[in-house]
The first five atom37 places (N, CA, C, CB, O) and aatype in JSON, in Angstrom:
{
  "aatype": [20, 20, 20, 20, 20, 20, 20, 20, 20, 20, 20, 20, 20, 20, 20, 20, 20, 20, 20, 20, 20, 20, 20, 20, 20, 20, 20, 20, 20, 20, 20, 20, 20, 20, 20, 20, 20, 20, 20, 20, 20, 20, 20, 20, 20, 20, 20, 20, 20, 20, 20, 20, 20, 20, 20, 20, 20, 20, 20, 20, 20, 20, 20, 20, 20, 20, 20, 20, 20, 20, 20, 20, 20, 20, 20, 20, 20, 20, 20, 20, 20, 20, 20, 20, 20, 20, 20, 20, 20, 20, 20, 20, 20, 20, 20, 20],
  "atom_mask": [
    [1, 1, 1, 1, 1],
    [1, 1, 1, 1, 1],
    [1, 1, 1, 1, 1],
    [1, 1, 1, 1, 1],
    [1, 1, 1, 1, 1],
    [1, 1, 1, 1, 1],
    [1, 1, 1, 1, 1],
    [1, 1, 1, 1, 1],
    [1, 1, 1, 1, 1],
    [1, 1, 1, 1, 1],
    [1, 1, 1, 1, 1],
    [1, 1, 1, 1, 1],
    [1, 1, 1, 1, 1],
    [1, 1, 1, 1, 1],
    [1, 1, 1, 1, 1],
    [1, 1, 1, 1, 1],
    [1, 1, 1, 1, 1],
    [1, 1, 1, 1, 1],
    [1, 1, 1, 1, 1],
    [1, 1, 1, 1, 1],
    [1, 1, 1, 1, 1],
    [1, 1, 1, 1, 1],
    [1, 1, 1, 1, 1],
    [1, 1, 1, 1, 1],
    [1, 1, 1, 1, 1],
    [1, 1, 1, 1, 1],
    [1, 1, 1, 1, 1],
    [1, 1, 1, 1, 1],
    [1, 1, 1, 1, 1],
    [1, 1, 1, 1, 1],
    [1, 1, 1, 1, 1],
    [1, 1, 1, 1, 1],
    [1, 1, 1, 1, 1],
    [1, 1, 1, 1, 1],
    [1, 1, 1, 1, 1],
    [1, 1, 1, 1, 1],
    [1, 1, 1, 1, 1],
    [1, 1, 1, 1, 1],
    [1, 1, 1, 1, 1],
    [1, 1, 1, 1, 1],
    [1, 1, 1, 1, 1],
    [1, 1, 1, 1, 1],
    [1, 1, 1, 1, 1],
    [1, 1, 1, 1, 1],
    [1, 1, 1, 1, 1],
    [1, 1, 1, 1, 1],
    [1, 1, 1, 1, 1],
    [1, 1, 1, 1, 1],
    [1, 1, 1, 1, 1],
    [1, 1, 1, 1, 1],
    [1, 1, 1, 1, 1],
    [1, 1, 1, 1, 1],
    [1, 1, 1, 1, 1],
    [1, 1, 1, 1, 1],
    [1, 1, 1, 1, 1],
    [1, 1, 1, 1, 1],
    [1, 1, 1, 1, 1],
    [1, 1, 1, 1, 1],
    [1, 1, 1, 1, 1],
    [1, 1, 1, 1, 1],
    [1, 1, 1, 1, 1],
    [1, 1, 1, 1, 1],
    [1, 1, 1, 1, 1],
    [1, 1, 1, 1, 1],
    [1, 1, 1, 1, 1],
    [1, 1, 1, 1, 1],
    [1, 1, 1, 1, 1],
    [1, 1, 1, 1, 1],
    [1, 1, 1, 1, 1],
    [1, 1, 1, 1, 1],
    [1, 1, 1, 1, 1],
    [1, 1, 1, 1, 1],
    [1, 1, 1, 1, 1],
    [1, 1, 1, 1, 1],
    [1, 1, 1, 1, 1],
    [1, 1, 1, 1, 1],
    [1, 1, 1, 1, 1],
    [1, 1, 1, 1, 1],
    [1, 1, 1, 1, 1],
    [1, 1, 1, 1, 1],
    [1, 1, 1, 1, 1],
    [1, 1, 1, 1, 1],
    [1, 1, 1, 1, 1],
    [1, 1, 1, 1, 1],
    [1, 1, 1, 1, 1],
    [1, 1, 1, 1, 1],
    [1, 1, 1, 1, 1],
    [1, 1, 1, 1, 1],
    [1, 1, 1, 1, 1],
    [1, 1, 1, 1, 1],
    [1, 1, 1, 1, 1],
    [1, 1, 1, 1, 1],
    [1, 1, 1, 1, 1],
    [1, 1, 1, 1, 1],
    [1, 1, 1, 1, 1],
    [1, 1, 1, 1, 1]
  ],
  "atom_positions": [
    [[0.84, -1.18, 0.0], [0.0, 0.0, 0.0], [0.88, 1.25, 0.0], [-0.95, 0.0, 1.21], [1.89, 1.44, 0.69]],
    [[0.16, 2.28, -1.15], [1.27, 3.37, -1.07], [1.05, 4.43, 0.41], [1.12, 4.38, -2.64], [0.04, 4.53, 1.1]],
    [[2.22, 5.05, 0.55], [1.27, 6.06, 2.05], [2.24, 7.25, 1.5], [1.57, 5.45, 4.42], [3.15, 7.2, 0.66]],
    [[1.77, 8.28, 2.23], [1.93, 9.17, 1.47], [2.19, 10.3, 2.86], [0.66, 9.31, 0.31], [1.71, 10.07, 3.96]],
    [[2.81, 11.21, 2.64], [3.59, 12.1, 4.59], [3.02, 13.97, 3.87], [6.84, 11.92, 4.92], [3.14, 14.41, 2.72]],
    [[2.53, 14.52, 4.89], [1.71, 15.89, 4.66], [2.68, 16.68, 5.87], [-0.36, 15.79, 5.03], [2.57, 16.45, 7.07]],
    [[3.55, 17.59, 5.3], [4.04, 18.6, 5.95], [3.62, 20.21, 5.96], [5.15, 18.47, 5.61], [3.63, 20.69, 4.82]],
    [[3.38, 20.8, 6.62], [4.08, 22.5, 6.19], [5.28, 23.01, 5.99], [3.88, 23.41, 7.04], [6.11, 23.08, 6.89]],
    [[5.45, 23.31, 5.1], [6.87, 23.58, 4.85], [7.27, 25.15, 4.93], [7.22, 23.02, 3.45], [8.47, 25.41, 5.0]],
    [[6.45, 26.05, 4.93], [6.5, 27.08, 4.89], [5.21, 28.27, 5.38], [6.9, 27.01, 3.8], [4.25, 28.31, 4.61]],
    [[5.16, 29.24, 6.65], [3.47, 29.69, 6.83], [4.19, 31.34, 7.09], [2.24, 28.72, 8.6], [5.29, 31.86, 7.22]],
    [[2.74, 31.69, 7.06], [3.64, 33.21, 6.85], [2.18, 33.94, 7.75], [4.04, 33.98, 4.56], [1.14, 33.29, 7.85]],
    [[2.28, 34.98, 8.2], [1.65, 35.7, 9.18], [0.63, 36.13, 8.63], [2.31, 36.65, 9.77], [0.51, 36.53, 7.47]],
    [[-0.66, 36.01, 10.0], [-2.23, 35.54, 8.89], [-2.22, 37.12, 8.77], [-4.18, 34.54, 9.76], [-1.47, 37.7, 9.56]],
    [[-3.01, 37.93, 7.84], [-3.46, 39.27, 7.69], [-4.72, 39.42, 8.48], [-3.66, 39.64, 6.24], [-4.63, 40.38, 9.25]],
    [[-5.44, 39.02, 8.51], [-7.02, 38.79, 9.06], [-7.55, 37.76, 9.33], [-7.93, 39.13, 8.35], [-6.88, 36.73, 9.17]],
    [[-9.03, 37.64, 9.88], [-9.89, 36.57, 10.79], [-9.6, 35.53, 9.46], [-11.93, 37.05, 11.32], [-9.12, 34.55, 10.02]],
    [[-9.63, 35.32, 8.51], [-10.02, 34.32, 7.59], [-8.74, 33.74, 7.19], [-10.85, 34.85, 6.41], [-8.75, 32.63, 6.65]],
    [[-7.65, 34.37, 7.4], [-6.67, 33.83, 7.29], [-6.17, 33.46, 8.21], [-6.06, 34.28, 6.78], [-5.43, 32.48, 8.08]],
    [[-6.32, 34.0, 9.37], [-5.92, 33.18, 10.65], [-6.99, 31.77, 11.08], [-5.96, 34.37, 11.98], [-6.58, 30.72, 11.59]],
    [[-8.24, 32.04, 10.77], [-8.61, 30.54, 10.64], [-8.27, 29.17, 10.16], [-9.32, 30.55, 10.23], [-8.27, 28.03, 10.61]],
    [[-7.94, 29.89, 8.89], [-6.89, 29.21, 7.61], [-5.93, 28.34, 8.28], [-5.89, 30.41, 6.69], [-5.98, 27.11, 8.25]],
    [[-4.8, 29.27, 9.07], [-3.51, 28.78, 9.51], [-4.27, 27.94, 10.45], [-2.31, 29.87, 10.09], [-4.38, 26.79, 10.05]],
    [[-4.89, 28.2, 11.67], [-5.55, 26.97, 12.42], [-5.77, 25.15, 12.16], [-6.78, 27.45, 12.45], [-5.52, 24.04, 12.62]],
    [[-6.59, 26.1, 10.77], [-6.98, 24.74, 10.24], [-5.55, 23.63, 9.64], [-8.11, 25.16, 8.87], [-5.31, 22.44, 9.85]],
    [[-4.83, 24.69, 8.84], [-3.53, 24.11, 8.65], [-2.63, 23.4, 9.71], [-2.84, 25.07, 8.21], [-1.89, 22.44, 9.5]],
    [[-2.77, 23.9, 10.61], [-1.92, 23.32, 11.45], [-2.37, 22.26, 12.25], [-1.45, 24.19, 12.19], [-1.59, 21.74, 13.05]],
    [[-3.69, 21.82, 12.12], [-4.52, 20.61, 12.79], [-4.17, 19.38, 11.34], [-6.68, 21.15, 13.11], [-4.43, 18.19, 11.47]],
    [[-3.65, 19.87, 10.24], [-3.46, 19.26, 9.08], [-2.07, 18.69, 8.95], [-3.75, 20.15, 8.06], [-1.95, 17.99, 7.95]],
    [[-1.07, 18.8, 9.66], [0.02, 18.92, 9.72], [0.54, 17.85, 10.1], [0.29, 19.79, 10.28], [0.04, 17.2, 11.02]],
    [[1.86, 17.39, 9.34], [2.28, 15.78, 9.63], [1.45, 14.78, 10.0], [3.14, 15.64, 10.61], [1.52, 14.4, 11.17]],
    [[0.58, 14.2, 9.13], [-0.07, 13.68, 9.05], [0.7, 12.41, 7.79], [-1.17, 14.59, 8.97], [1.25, 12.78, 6.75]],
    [[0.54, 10.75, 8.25], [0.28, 10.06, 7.68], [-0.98, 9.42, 6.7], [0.61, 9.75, 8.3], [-2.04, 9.0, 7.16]],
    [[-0.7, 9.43, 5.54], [-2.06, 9.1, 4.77], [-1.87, 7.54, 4.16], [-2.36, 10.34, 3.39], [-0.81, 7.22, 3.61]],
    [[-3.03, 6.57, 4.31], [-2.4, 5.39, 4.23], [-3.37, 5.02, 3.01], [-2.34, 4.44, 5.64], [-4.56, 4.79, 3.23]],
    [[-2.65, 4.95, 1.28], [-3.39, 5.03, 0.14], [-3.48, 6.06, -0.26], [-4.42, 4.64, 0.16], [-3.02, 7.11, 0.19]],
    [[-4.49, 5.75, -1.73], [-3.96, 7.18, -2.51], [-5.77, 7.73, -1.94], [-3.42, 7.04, -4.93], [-6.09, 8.92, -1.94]],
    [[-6.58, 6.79, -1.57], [-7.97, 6.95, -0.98], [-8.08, 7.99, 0.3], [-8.46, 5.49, -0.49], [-8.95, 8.81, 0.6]],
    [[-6.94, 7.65, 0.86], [-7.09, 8.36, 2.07], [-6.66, 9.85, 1.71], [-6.22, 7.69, 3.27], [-7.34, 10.75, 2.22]],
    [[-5.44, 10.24, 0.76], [-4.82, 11.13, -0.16], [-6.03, 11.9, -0.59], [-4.01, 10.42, -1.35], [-6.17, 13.1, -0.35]],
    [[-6.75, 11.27, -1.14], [-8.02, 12.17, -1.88], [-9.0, 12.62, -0.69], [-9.03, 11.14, -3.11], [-9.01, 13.85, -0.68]],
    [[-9.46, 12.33, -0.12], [-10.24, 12.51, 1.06], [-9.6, 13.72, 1.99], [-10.29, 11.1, 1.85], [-10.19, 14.7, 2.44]],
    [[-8.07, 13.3, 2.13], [-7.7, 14.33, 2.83], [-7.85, 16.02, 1.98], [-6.21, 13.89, 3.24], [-8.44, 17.01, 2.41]],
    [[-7.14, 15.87, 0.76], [-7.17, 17.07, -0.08], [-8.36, 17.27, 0.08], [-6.76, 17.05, -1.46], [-8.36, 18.35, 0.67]],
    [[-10.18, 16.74, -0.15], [-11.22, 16.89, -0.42], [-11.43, 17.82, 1.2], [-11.98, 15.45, -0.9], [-11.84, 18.97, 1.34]],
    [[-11.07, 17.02, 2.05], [-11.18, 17.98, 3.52], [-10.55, 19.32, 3.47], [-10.39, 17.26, 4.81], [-10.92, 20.35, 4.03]],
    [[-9.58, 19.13, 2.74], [-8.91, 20.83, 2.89], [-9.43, 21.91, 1.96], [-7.22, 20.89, 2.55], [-8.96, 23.05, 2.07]],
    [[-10.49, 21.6, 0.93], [-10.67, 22.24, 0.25], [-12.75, 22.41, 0.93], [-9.97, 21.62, -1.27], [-13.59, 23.27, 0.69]],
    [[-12.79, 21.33, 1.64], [-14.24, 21.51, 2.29], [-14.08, 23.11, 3.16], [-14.64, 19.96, 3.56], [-14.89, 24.03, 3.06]],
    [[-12.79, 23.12, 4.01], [-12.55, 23.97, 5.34], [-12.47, 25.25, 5.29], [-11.46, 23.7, 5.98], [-12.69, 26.1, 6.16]],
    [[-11.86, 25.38, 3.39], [-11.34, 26.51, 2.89], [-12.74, 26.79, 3.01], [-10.44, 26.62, 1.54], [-13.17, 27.41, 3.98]],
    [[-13.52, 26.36, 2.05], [-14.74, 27.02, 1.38], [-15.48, 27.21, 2.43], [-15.51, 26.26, 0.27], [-16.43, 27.93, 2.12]],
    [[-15.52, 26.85, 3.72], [-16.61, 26.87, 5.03], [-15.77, 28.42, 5.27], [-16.49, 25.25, 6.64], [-16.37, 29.49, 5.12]],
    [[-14.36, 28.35, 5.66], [-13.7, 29.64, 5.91], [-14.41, 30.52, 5.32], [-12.36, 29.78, 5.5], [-15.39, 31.07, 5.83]],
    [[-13.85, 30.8, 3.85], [-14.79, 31.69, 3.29], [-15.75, 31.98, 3.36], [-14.93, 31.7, 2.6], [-15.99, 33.14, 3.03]],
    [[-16.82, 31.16, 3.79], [-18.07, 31.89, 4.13], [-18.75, 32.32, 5.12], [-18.75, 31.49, 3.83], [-19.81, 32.94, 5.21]],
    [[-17.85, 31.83, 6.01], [-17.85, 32.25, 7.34], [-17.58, 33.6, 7.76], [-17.06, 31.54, 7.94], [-17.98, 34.22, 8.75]],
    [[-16.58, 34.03, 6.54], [-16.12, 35.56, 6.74], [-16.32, 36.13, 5.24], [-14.33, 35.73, 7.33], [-15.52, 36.15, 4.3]],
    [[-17.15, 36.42, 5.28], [-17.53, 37.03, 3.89], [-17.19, 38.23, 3.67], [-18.84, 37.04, 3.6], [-17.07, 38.22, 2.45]],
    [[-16.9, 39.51, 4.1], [-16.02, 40.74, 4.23], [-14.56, 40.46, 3.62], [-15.89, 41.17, 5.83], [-13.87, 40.96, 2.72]],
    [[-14.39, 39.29, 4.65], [-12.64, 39.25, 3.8], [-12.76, 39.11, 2.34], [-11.54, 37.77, 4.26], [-13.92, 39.04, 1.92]],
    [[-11.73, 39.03, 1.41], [-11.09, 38.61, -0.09], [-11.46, 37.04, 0.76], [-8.94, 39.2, -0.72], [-11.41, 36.83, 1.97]],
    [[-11.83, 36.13, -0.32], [-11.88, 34.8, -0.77], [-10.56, 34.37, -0.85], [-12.56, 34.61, -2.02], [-9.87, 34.81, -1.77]],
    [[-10.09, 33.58, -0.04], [-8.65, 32.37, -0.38], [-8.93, 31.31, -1.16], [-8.02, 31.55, 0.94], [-9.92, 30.58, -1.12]],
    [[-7.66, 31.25, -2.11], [-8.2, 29.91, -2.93], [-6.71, 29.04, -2.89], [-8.88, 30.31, -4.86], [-5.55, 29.42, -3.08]],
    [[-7.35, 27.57, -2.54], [-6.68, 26.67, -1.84], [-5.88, 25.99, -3.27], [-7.75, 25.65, -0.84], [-6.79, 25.67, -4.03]],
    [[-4.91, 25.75, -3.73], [-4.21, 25.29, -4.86], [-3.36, 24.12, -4.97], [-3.54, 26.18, -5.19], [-2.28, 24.23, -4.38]],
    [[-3.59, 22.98, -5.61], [-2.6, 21.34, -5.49], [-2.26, 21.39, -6.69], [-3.36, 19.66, -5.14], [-3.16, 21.75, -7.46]],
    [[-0.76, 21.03, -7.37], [-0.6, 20.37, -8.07], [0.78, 19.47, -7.76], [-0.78, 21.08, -9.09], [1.19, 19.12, -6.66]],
    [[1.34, 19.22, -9.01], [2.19, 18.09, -8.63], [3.17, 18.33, -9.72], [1.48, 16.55, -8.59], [2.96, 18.26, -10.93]],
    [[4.55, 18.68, -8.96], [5.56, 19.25, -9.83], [5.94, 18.16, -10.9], [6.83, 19.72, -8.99], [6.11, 16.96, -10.69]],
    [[6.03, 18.81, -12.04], [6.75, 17.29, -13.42], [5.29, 16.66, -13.21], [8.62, 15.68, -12.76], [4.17, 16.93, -12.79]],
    [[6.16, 15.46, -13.89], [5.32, 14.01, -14.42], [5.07, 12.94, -13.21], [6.35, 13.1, -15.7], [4.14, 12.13, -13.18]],
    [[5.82, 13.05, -12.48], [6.25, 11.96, -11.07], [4.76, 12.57, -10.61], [8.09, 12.35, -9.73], [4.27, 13.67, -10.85]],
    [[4.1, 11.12, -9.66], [3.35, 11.53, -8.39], [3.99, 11.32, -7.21], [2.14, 10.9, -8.25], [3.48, 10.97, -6.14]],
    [[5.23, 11.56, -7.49], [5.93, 11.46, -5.82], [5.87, 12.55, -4.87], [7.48, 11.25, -5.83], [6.53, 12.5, -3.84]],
    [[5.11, 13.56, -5.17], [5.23, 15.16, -4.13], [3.86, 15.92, -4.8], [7.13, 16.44, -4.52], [3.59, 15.98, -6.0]],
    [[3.25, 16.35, -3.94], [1.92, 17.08, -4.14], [2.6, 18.32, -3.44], [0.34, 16.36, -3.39], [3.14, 18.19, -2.35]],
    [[2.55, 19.59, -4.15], [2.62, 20.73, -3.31], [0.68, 21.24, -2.87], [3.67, 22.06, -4.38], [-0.26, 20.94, -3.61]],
    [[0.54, 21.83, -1.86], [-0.82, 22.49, -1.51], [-0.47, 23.99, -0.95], [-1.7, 21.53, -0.29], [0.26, 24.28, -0.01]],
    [[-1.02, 24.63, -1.59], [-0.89, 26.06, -0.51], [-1.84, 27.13, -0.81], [0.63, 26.87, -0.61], [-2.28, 27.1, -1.95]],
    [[-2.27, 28.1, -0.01], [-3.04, 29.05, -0.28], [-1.49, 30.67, -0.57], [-4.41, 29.08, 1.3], [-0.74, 31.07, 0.32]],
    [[-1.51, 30.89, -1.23], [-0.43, 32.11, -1.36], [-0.92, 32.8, -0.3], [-0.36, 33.06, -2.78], [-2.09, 32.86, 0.09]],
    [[0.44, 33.55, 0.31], [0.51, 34.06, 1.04], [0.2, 33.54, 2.46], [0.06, 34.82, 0.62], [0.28, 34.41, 3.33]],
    [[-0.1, 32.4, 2.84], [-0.59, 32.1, 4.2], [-0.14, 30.4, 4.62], [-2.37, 32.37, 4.2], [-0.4, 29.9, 5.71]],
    [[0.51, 29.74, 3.61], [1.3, 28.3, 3.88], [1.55, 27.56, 3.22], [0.93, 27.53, 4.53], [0.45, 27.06, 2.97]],
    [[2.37, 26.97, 2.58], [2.35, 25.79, 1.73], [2.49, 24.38, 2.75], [3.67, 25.93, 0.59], [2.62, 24.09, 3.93]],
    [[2.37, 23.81, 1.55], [2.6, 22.18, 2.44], [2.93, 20.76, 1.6], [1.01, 21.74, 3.27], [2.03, 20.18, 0.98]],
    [[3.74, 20.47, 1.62], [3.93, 18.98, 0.72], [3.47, 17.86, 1.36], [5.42, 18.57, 0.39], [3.41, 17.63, 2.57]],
    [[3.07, 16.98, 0.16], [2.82, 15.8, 0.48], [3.68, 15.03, -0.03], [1.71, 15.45, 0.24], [3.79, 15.32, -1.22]],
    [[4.57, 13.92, 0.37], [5.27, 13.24, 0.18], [4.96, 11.67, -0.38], [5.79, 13.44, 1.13], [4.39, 11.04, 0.52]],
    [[5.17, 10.86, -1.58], [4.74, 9.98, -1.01], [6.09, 8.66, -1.23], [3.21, 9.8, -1.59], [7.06, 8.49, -1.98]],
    [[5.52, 8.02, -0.25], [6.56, 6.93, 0.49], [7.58, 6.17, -0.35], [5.75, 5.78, 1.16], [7.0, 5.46, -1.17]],
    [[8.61, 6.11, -0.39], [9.55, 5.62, -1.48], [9.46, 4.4, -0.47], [11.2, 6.5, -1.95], [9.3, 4.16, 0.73]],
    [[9.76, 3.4, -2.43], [9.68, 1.82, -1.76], [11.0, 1.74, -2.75], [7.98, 0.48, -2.06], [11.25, 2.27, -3.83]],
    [[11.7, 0.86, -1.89], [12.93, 0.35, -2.42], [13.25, -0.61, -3.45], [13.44, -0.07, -1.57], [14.42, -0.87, -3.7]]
  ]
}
């Protein structure tokens, strides 16, 4: 089974309520083991549920928009981040 490792690699100081929710939520997200690419999808699907609850929760603020892709051709590394407020990689598990 593939598993796959969720870091922050980088967070930067929230501007306002919606971005400091943001970082919250990020950081309850943080080093986390994902076991499959099932659990992988589910998790991304959660982070993009939390964003969109954020946002509407604070509707005054600018809208954050939550962004994945996956550098090259390899699925070995998912980057995730909202600009300006954290990135985060996902790693996934090298087999020998």
């Amino acid at each position: 089974m593939t598993r796959y490792f969720a870091k922050i690699t980088a967070t930067y100081v929230a501007k306002n309520k919606l971005c400091q929710e943001l970082a919250n939520i990020a950081k309850t997200k943080d080093a986390k083991i994902l076991e499959g690419t099932d659990e992988l999808e589910q998790y991304l699907e959660n982070l993009k549920e939390h964003v969109a609850l954020a946002n509407a929760h604070h509707p005054r603020c600018k809208p954050e928009e939550l962004t994945i892709y996956t550098p090259g051709d390899s699925h070995t590394c998912y980057m995730v981040y909202i600009p300006g407020l954290f990135h985060m990689s996902i790693f996934k598990e090298a087999t020998p």
